[in-house]
PDB file of C-alpha atoms in Angstrom:
ATOM      1  CA  UNK A 682     -79.782  23.010  -9.008  1.00  0.00           C
ATOM      2  CA  UNK A 683     -77.468  25.914  -8.359  1.00  0.00           C
ATOM      3  CA  UNK A 684     -78.627  29.420  -9.060  1.00  0.00           C
ATOM      4  CA  UNK A 685     -76.566  32.352 -10.301  1.00  0.00           C
ATOM      5  CA  UNK A 686     -73.469  32.667  -8.168  1.00  0.00           C
ATOM      6  CA  UNK A 687     -71.632  35.936  -7.647  1.00  0.00           C
ATOM      7  CA  UNK A 688     -68.385  36.606  -5.859  1.00  0.00           C
ATOM      8  CA  UNK A 689     -67.306  38.276  -3.751  1.00  0.00           C
ATOM      9  CA  UNK A 690     -70.480  39.125  -1.879  1.00  0.00           C
ATOM     10  CA  UNK A 691     -68.854  42.239  -0.476  1.00  0.00           C
ATOM     11  CA  UNK A 692     -65.859  44.206  -1.656  1.00  0.00           C
ATOM     12  CA  UNK A 693     -64.311  47.223   0.023  1.00  0.00           C
ATOM     13  CA  UNK A 694     -61.456  48.914  -1.760  1.00  0.00           C
ATOM     14  CA  UNK A 695     -59.670  52.215  -1.970  1.00  0.00           C
ATOM     15  CA  UNK A 696     -60.354  54.787  -4.621  1.00  0.00           C
ATOM     16  CA  UNK A 697     -58.149  54.256  -7.652  1.00  0.00           C
ATOM     17  CA  UNK A 698     -57.829  50.484  -7.268  1.00  0.00           C
ATOM     18  CA  UNK A 699     -59.080  47.997  -9.840  1.00  0.00           C
ATOM     19  CA  UNK A 700     -61.749  45.442  -8.925  1.00  0.00           C
ATOM     20  CA  UNK A 701     -62.998  42.260 -10.544  1.00  0.00           C
ATOM     21  CA  UNK A 702     -66.467  40.899  -9.932  1.00  0.00           C
ATOM     22  CA  UNK A 703     -67.352  37.360 -10.933  1.00  0.00           C
ATOM     23  CA  UNK A 704     -70.600  35.811 -12.079  1.00  0.00           C
ATOM     24  CA  UNK A 705     -71.276  32.121 -12.632  1.00  0.00           C
ATOM     25  CA  UNK A 706     -74.618  31.771 -14.427  1.00  0.00           C
ATOM     26  CA  UNK A 707     -77.061  28.908 -14.301  1.00  0.00           C
ATOM     27  CA  UNK A 708     -75.837  26.038 -16.427  1.00  0.00           C
ATOM     28  CA  UNK A 709     -77.367  26.106 -19.888  1.00  0.00           C
ATOM     29  CA  UNK A 710     -78.340  29.749 -19.777  1.00  0.00           C
ATOM     30  CA  UNK A 711     -77.117  31.513 -22.888  1.00  0.00           C
ATOM     31  CA  UNK A 712     -77.913  35.074 -21.857  1.00  0.00           C
ATOM     32  CA  UNK A 713     -76.029  36.889 -19.122  1.00  0.00           C
ATOM     33  CA  UNK A 714     -76.618  40.416 -17.855  1.00  0.00           C
ATOM     34  CA  UNK A 715     -74.855  42.827 -15.527  1.00  0.00           C
ATOM     35  CA  UNK A 716     -76.710  45.575 -13.676  1.00  0.00           C
ATOM     36  CA  UNK A 717     -75.814  48.182 -11.130  1.00  0.00           C
ATOM     37  CA  UNK A 718     -78.159  49.268  -8.357  1.00  0.00           C
ATOM     38  CA  UNK A 719     -77.433  52.205  -6.116  1.00  0.00           C
ATOM     39  CA  UNK A 720     -79.200  52.521  -2.767  1.00  0.00           C
ATOM     40  CA  UNK A 721     -82.893  53.188  -3.264  1.00  0.00           C
ATOM     41  CA  UNK A 722     -82.549  53.271  -7.036  1.00  0.00           C
ATOM     42  CA  UNK A 723     -83.681  51.087  -9.887  1.00  0.00           C
ATOM     43  CA  UNK A 724     -81.654  48.622 -11.928  1.00  0.00           C
ATOM     44  CA  UNK A 725     -79.144  50.224 -14.274  1.00  0.00           C
ATOM     45  CA  UNK A 726     -78.292  47.983 -17.229  1.00  0.00           C
ATOM     46  CA  UNK A 727     -74.572  47.683 -17.873  1.00  0.00           C
ATOM     47  CA  UNK A 728     -73.826  44.914 -20.373  1.00  0.00           C
ATOM     48  CA  UNK A 729     -75.452  41.880 -21.949  1.00  0.00           C
ATOM     49  CA  UNK A 730     -73.988  38.690 -23.409  1.00  0.00           C
ATOM     50  CA  UNK A 731     -75.968  36.367 -25.652  1.00  0.00           C
ATOM     51  CA  UNK A 732     -74.267  33.114 -26.562  1.00  0.00           C
ATOM     52  CA  UNK A 733     -71.170  33.706 -28.652  1.00  0.00           C
ATOM     53  CA  UNK A 734     -72.371  37.010 -30.081  1.00  0.00           C
ATOM     54  CA  UNK A 735     -70.583  40.264 -29.434  1.00  0.00           C
ATOM     55  CA  UNK A 736     -71.799  41.737 -26.146  1.00  0.00           C
ATOM     56  CA  UNK A 737     -74.076  44.744 -25.968  1.00  0.00           C
ATOM     57  CA  UNK A 738     -71.941  47.232 -24.061  1.00  0.00           C
ATOM     58  CA  UNK A 739     -74.237  50.184 -24.487  1.00  0.00           C
ATOM     59  CA  UNK A 740     -74.946  50.523 -20.770  1.00  0.00           C
ATOM     60  CA  UNK A 741     -71.350  50.742 -19.554  1.00  0.00           C
ATOM     61  CA  UNK A 742     -70.996  54.177 -17.910  1.00  0.00           C
ATOM     62  CA  UNK A 743     -67.364  54.790 -18.859  1.00  0.00           C
ATOM     63  CA  UNK A 744     -64.330  53.133 -20.414  1.00  0.00           C
ATOM     64  CA  UNK A 745     -63.191  52.181 -16.901  1.00  0.00           C
ATOM     65  CA  UNK A 746     -65.795  49.416 -17.041  1.00  0.00           C
ATOM     66  CA  UNK A 747     -65.300  46.248 -19.047  1.00  0.00           C
ATOM     67  CA  UNK A 748     -66.620  42.725 -18.992  1.00  0.00           C
ATOM     68  CA  UNK A 749     -65.871  39.413 -20.575  1.00  0.00           C
ATOM     69  CA  UNK A 750     -67.508  36.057 -20.683  1.00  0.00           C
ATOM     70  CA  UNK A 751     -65.282  33.068 -21.129  1.00  0.00           C
ATOM     71  CA  UNK A 752     -66.494  29.941 -22.883  1.00  0.00           C
ATOM     72  CA  UNK A 753     -70.055  31.189 -22.844  1.00  0.00           C
ATOM     73  CA  UNK A 754     -70.243  30.674 -19.096  1.00  0.00           C
ATOM     74  CA  UNK A 755     -68.482  32.586 -16.331  1.00  0.00           C
ATOM     75  CA  UNK A 756     -68.341  36.356 -16.656  1.00  0.00           C
ATOM     76  CA  UNK A 757     -66.071  38.922 -15.045  1.00  0.00           C
ATOM     77  CA  UNK A 758     -66.897  42.597 -14.697  1.00  0.00           C
ATOM     78  CA  UNK A 759     -63.800  44.748 -14.228  1.00  0.00           C
ATOM     79  CA  UNK A 760     -63.770  48.300 -12.954  1.00  0.00           C
ATOM     80  CA  UNK A 761     -60.479  50.119 -13.327  1.00  0.00           C
ATOM     81  CA  UNK A 762     -59.377  53.105 -11.263  1.00  0.00           C
ATOM     82  CA  UNK A 763     -62.445  52.935  -9.072  1.00  0.00           C
ATOM     83  CA  UNK A 764     -64.222  56.107  -8.017  1.00  0.00           C
ATOM     84  CA  UNK A 765     -66.503  56.684  -5.051  1.00  0.00           C
ATOM     85  CA  UNK A 766     -69.509  56.944  -7.379  1.00  0.00           C
ATOM     86  CA  UNK A 767     -68.888  53.330  -8.384  1.00  0.00           C
ATOM     87  CA  UNK A 768     -70.123  52.253  -4.955  1.00  0.00           C
ATOM     88  CA  UNK A 769     -73.271  50.185  -5.519  1.00  0.00           C
ATOM     89  CA  UNK A 770     -74.589  46.657  -5.644  1.00  0.00           C
ATOM     90  CA  UNK A 771     -73.601  44.916  -8.865  1.00  0.00           C
ATOM     91  CA  UNK A 772     -76.104  42.299  -9.922  1.00  0.00           C
ATOM     92  CA  UNK A 773     -75.641  39.549 -12.441  1.00  0.00           C
ATOM     93  CA  UNK A 774     -78.543  37.698 -14.035  1.00  0.00           C
ATOM     94  CA  UNK A 775     -78.858  34.904 -16.541  1.00  0.00           C
ATOM     95  CA  UNK A 776     -81.685  33.527 -18.623  1.00  0.00           C
ATOM     96  CA  UNK A 777     -82.203  30.459 -20.774  1.00  0.00           C
ATOM     97  CA  UNK A 778     -82.558  32.715 -23.779  1.00  0.00           C
ATOM     98  CA  UNK A 779     -82.912  36.404 -24.402  1.00  0.00           C
ATOM     99  CA  UNK A 780     -86.689  36.436 -24.139  1.00  0.00           C
ATOM    100  CA  UNK A 781     -86.980  34.357 -20.971  1.00  0.00           C
ATOM    101  CA  UNK A 782     -87.164  35.579 -17.372  1.00  0.00           C
ATOM    102  CA  UNK A 783     -83.930  36.524 -15.716  1.00  0.00           C
ATOM    103  CA  UNK A 784     -82.556  34.793 -12.644  1.00  0.00           C
ATOM    104  CA  UNK A 785     -80.489  37.042 -10.422  1.00  0.00           C
ATOM    105  CA  UNK A 786     -77.513  36.337  -8.245  1.00  0.00           C
ATOM    106  CA  UNK A 787     -77.250  37.764  -4.746  1.00  0.00           C
ATOM    107  CA  UNK A 788     -75.038  40.586  -5.980  1.00  0.00           C
ATOM    108  CA  UNK A 789     -71.712  42.071  -5.004  1.00  0.00           C
ATOM    109  CA  UNK A 790     -71.858  45.068  -2.709  1.00  0.00           C
ATOM    110  CA  UNK A 791     -68.965  47.317  -3.741  1.00  0.00           C
ATOM    111  CA  UNK A 792     -67.797  50.090  -1.456  1.00  0.00           C
ATOM    112  CA  UNK A 793     -65.132  52.539  -2.555  1.00  0.00           C
ATOM    113  CA  UNK A 794     -63.407  54.384   0.265  1.00  0.00           C
TER     114      UNK A 794
ATOM    115  CA  UNK B 465     -85.236  51.612 -25.929  1.00  0.00           C
ATOM    116  CA  UNK B 466     -88.575  50.673 -24.454  1.00  0.00           C
ATOM    117  CA  UNK B 467     -89.619  52.954 -21.606  1.00  0.00           C
ATOM    118  CA  UNK B 468     -91.472  51.702 -18.576  1.00  0.00           C
ATOM    119  CA  UNK B 469     -92.994  53.928 -15.931  1.00  0.00           C
ATOM    120  CA  UNK B 470     -93.976  52.971 -12.423  1.00  0.00           C
ATOM    121  CA  UNK B 471     -95.067  55.062  -9.468  1.00  0.00           C
ATOM    122  CA  UNK B 472     -92.241  54.684  -6.958  1.00  0.00           C
ATOM    123  CA  UNK B 473     -94.670  54.864  -4.019  1.00  0.00           C
ATOM    124  CA  UNK B 474     -94.602  53.824  -1.330  1.00  0.00           C
ATOM    125  CA  UNK B 475     -98.014  52.265  -1.631  1.00  0.00           C
ATOM    126  CA  UNK B 476     -99.289  51.508   1.835  1.00  0.00           C
ATOM    127  CA  UNK B 477    -102.181  49.091   2.334  1.00  0.00           C
ATOM    128  CA  UNK B 478    -103.583  47.360   5.409  1.00  0.00           C
ATOM    129  CA  UNK B 479    -103.186  43.641   5.843  1.00  0.00           C
ATOM    130  CA  UNK B 480    -105.914  41.748   4.026  1.00  0.00           C
ATOM    131  CA  UNK B 481    -106.557  44.488   1.470  1.00  0.00           C
ATOM    132  CA  UNK B 482    -105.981  44.359  -2.286  1.00  0.00           C
ATOM    133  CA  UNK B 483    -102.790  46.028  -3.455  1.00  0.00           C
ATOM    134  CA  UNK B 484    -102.818  47.350  -7.017  1.00  0.00           C
ATOM    135  CA  UNK B 485     -99.500  48.048  -8.705  1.00  0.00           C
ATOM    136  CA  UNK B 486     -99.403  49.654 -12.122  1.00  0.00           C
ATOM    137  CA  UNK B 487     -96.930  49.980 -14.922  1.00  0.00           C
ATOM    138  CA  UNK B 488     -97.267  51.933 -18.164  1.00  0.00           C
ATOM    139  CA  UNK B 489     -95.118  51.454 -21.217  1.00  0.00           C
ATOM    140  CA  UNK B 490     -94.372  53.415 -24.339  1.00  0.00           C
ATOM    141  CA  UNK B 491     -93.719  50.748 -26.971  1.00  0.00           C
ATOM    142  CA  UNK B 492     -96.868  49.389 -28.553  1.00  0.00           C
ATOM    143  CA  UNK B 493     -94.781  46.469 -29.794  1.00  0.00           C
ATOM    144  CA  UNK B 494     -94.366  45.137 -26.268  1.00  0.00           C
ATOM    145  CA  UNK B 495     -96.279  41.887 -26.218  1.00  0.00           C
ATOM    146  CA  UNK B 496     -95.659  40.464 -22.793  1.00  0.00           C
ATOM    147  CA  UNK B 497     -94.344  41.393 -19.385  1.00  0.00           C
ATOM    148  CA  UNK B 498     -92.616  40.024 -16.345  1.00  0.00           C
ATOM    149  CA  UNK B 499     -93.223  41.089 -12.759  1.00  0.00           C
ATOM    150  CA  UNK B 500     -90.361  40.802 -10.310  1.00  0.00           C
ATOM    151  CA  UNK B 501     -90.364  41.259  -6.547  1.00  0.00           C
ATOM    152  CA  UNK B 502     -87.358  42.650  -4.715  1.00  0.00           C
ATOM    153  CA  UNK B 503     -87.165  42.518  -0.958  1.00  0.00           C
ATOM    154  CA  UNK B 504     -85.016  45.118   0.736  1.00  0.00           C
ATOM    155  CA  UNK B 505     -81.371  44.119   0.486  1.00  0.00           C
ATOM    156  CA  UNK B 506     -82.137  41.202  -1.816  1.00  0.00           C
ATOM    157  CA  UNK B 507     -82.108  40.546  -5.538  1.00  0.00           C
ATOM    158  CA  UNK B 508     -85.173  40.628  -7.794  1.00  0.00           C
ATOM    159  CA  UNK B 509     -87.076  37.390  -8.274  1.00  0.00           C
ATOM    160  CA  UNK B 510     -89.680  36.566 -10.888  1.00  0.00           C
ATOM    161  CA  UNK B 511     -93.201  36.226  -9.540  1.00  0.00           C
ATOM    162  CA  UNK B 512     -95.473  36.515 -12.579  1.00  0.00           C
ATOM    163  CA  UNK B 513     -95.422  36.777 -16.321  1.00  0.00           C
ATOM    164  CA  UNK B 514     -98.209  37.646 -18.710  1.00  0.00           C
ATOM    165  CA  UNK B 515     -98.046  37.008 -22.436  1.00  0.00           C
ATOM    166  CA  UNK B 516    -101.456  38.012 -23.671  1.00  0.00           C
ATOM    167  CA  UNK B 517    -104.147  40.586 -23.210  1.00  0.00           C
ATOM    168  CA  UNK B 518    -106.394  40.084 -20.209  1.00  0.00           C
ATOM    169  CA  UNK B 519    -105.803  38.564 -16.797  1.00  0.00           C
ATOM    170  CA  UNK B 520    -103.553  35.851 -15.477  1.00  0.00           C
ATOM    171  CA  UNK B 521    -104.061  34.524 -11.978  1.00  0.00           C
ATOM    172  CA  UNK B 522    -101.609  32.685  -9.760  1.00  0.00           C
ATOM    173  CA  UNK B 523    -102.719  32.238  -6.184  1.00  0.00           C
ATOM    174  CA  UNK B 524    -103.177  35.644  -4.589  1.00  0.00           C
ATOM    175  CA  UNK B 525    -101.553  37.379  -7.566  1.00  0.00           C
ATOM    176  CA  UNK B 526    -103.289  38.532 -10.737  1.00  0.00           C
ATOM    177  CA  UNK B 527    -101.471  40.180 -13.616  1.00  0.00           C
ATOM    178  CA  UNK B 528    -103.482  42.258 -16.058  1.00  0.00           C
ATOM    179  CA  UNK B 529    -102.317  43.407 -19.463  1.00  0.00           C
ATOM    180  CA  UNK B 530    -104.146  46.028 -21.502  1.00  0.00           C
ATOM    181  CA  UNK B 531    -102.344  46.552 -24.781  1.00  0.00           C
ATOM    182  CA  UNK B 532    -104.764  49.160 -26.074  1.00  0.00           C
ATOM    183  CA  UNK B 533    -104.113  51.393 -23.073  1.00  0.00           C
ATOM    184  CA  UNK B 534    -100.483  50.305 -22.746  1.00  0.00           C
ATOM    185  CA  UNK B 535    -100.523  49.370 -19.117  1.00  0.00           C
ATOM    186  CA  UNK B 536     -99.883  46.275 -17.104  1.00  0.00           C
ATOM    187  CA  UNK B 537    -100.860  45.824 -13.504  1.00  0.00           C
ATOM    188  CA  UNK B 538    -100.341  43.429 -10.643  1.00  0.00           C
ATOM    189  CA  UNK B 539    -103.058  42.838  -8.074  1.00  0.00           C
ATOM    190  CA  UNK B 540    -102.240  41.206  -4.770  1.00  0.00           C
ATOM    191  CA  UNK B 541    -105.276  39.946  -2.906  1.00  0.00           C
ATOM    192  CA  UNK B 542    -105.349  39.429   0.848  1.00  0.00           C
ATOM    193  CA  UNK B 543    -102.095  41.358   1.194  1.00  0.00           C
ATOM    194  CA  UNK B 544     -99.722  40.145   3.885  1.00  0.00           C
ATOM    195  CA  UNK B 545     -96.874  41.966   5.634  1.00  0.00           C
ATOM    196  CA  UNK B 546     -94.556  39.500   3.889  1.00  0.00           C
ATOM    197  CA  UNK B 547     -95.635  41.045   0.574  1.00  0.00           C
ATOM    198  CA  UNK B 548     -93.883  44.269   1.560  1.00  0.00           C
ATOM    199  CA  UNK B 549     -91.251  44.734  -1.127  1.00  0.00           C
ATOM    200  CA  UNK B 550     -90.523  46.628  -4.316  1.00  0.00           C
ATOM    201  CA  UNK B 551     -92.269  45.328  -7.417  1.00  0.00           C
ATOM    202  CA  UNK B 552     -90.631  45.766 -10.807  1.00  0.00           C
ATOM    203  CA  UNK B 553     -92.241  45.318 -14.187  1.00  0.00           C
ATOM    204  CA  UNK B 554     -90.237  44.521 -17.287  1.00  0.00           C
ATOM    205  CA  UNK B 555     -91.228  44.053 -20.925  1.00  0.00           C
ATOM    206  CA  UNK B 556     -90.184  40.728 -22.342  1.00  0.00           C
ATOM    207  CA  UNK B 557     -87.018  41.377 -24.339  1.00  0.00           C
ATOM    208  CA  UNK B 558     -86.490  40.392 -27.924  1.00  0.00           C
ATOM    209  CA  UNK B 559     -84.235  41.107 -30.881  1.00  0.00           C
ATOM    210  CA  UNK B 560     -81.606  43.690 -30.147  1.00  0.00           C
ATOM    211  CA  UNK B 561     -83.656  45.195 -27.375  1.00  0.00           C
ATOM    212  CA  UNK B 562     -81.820  46.291 -24.220  1.00  0.00           C
ATOM    213  CA  UNK B 563     -83.425  44.830 -21.103  1.00  0.00           C
ATOM    214  CA  UNK B 564     -85.402  47.462 -19.252  1.00  0.00           C
ATOM    215  CA  UNK B 565     -86.961  47.425 -15.833  1.00  0.00           C
ATOM    216  CA  UNK B 566     -89.314  49.933 -14.332  1.00  0.00           C
ATOM    217  CA  UNK B 567     -87.922  51.680 -11.258  1.00  0.00           C
ATOM    218  CA  UNK B 568     -90.338  49.698  -9.169  1.00  0.00           C
ATOM    219  CA  UNK B 569     -93.145  50.457  -6.751  1.00  0.00           C
ATOM    220  CA  UNK B 570     -92.501  50.071  -3.060  1.00  0.00           C
ATOM    221  CA  UNK B 571     -95.365  48.267  -1.323  1.00  0.00           C
ATOM    222  CA  UNK B 572     -95.847  48.377   2.425  1.00  0.00           C
ATOM    223  CA  UNK B 573     -98.460  46.100   3.985  1.00  0.00           C
ATOM    224  CA  UNK B 574     -99.100  47.113   7.566  1.00  0.00           C
ATOM    225  CA  UNK B 575    -100.725  44.835  10.145  1.00  0.00           C
TER     226      UNK B 575
END
């Protein structure tokens, strides 16, 4: 069975550009999470989707960040007008339900020049 | 939001020793915990979960939960260099709770 798939694995872009990061969760998992991890730091929660409910966006650091989840499956995290401080690894995770362990993708390493 | 505290380390132990990793939490309502392992440059992966007070053993790993003292620990017996990683604890989410991970403890097992 496939795990959580994230693409691209690496993204290098210029400051000010928009980027889209994709996450394909494990089939049947209703909960989907986005995190950010800077080098040597812990996991920073960004946003959480549970089924068809409105997402919990409380972790998004600014209005340049947005995310959507289409059809309760694939999710896209969009960062507009990227800044150098956005450079980090962006991790997506999914779980069968909110209270179950999370399964992580391999992440997207984002570098802003 | 539930707070979780972990000593960032690094915790250095010799091969074959017992490594003890600890996590304290602030919410007395937390009933169960997950332990994740994250190798350098990799994503976290679940290694243990504990749902009740006391000990849970799985191979060389033992998770311990003490609700009265609000701490959870992970013991690794016969530590191997391949155990060198960062270990994250996380309360089991529920309700409208935002998922929270401890910052993790870096473990180094030296030959």
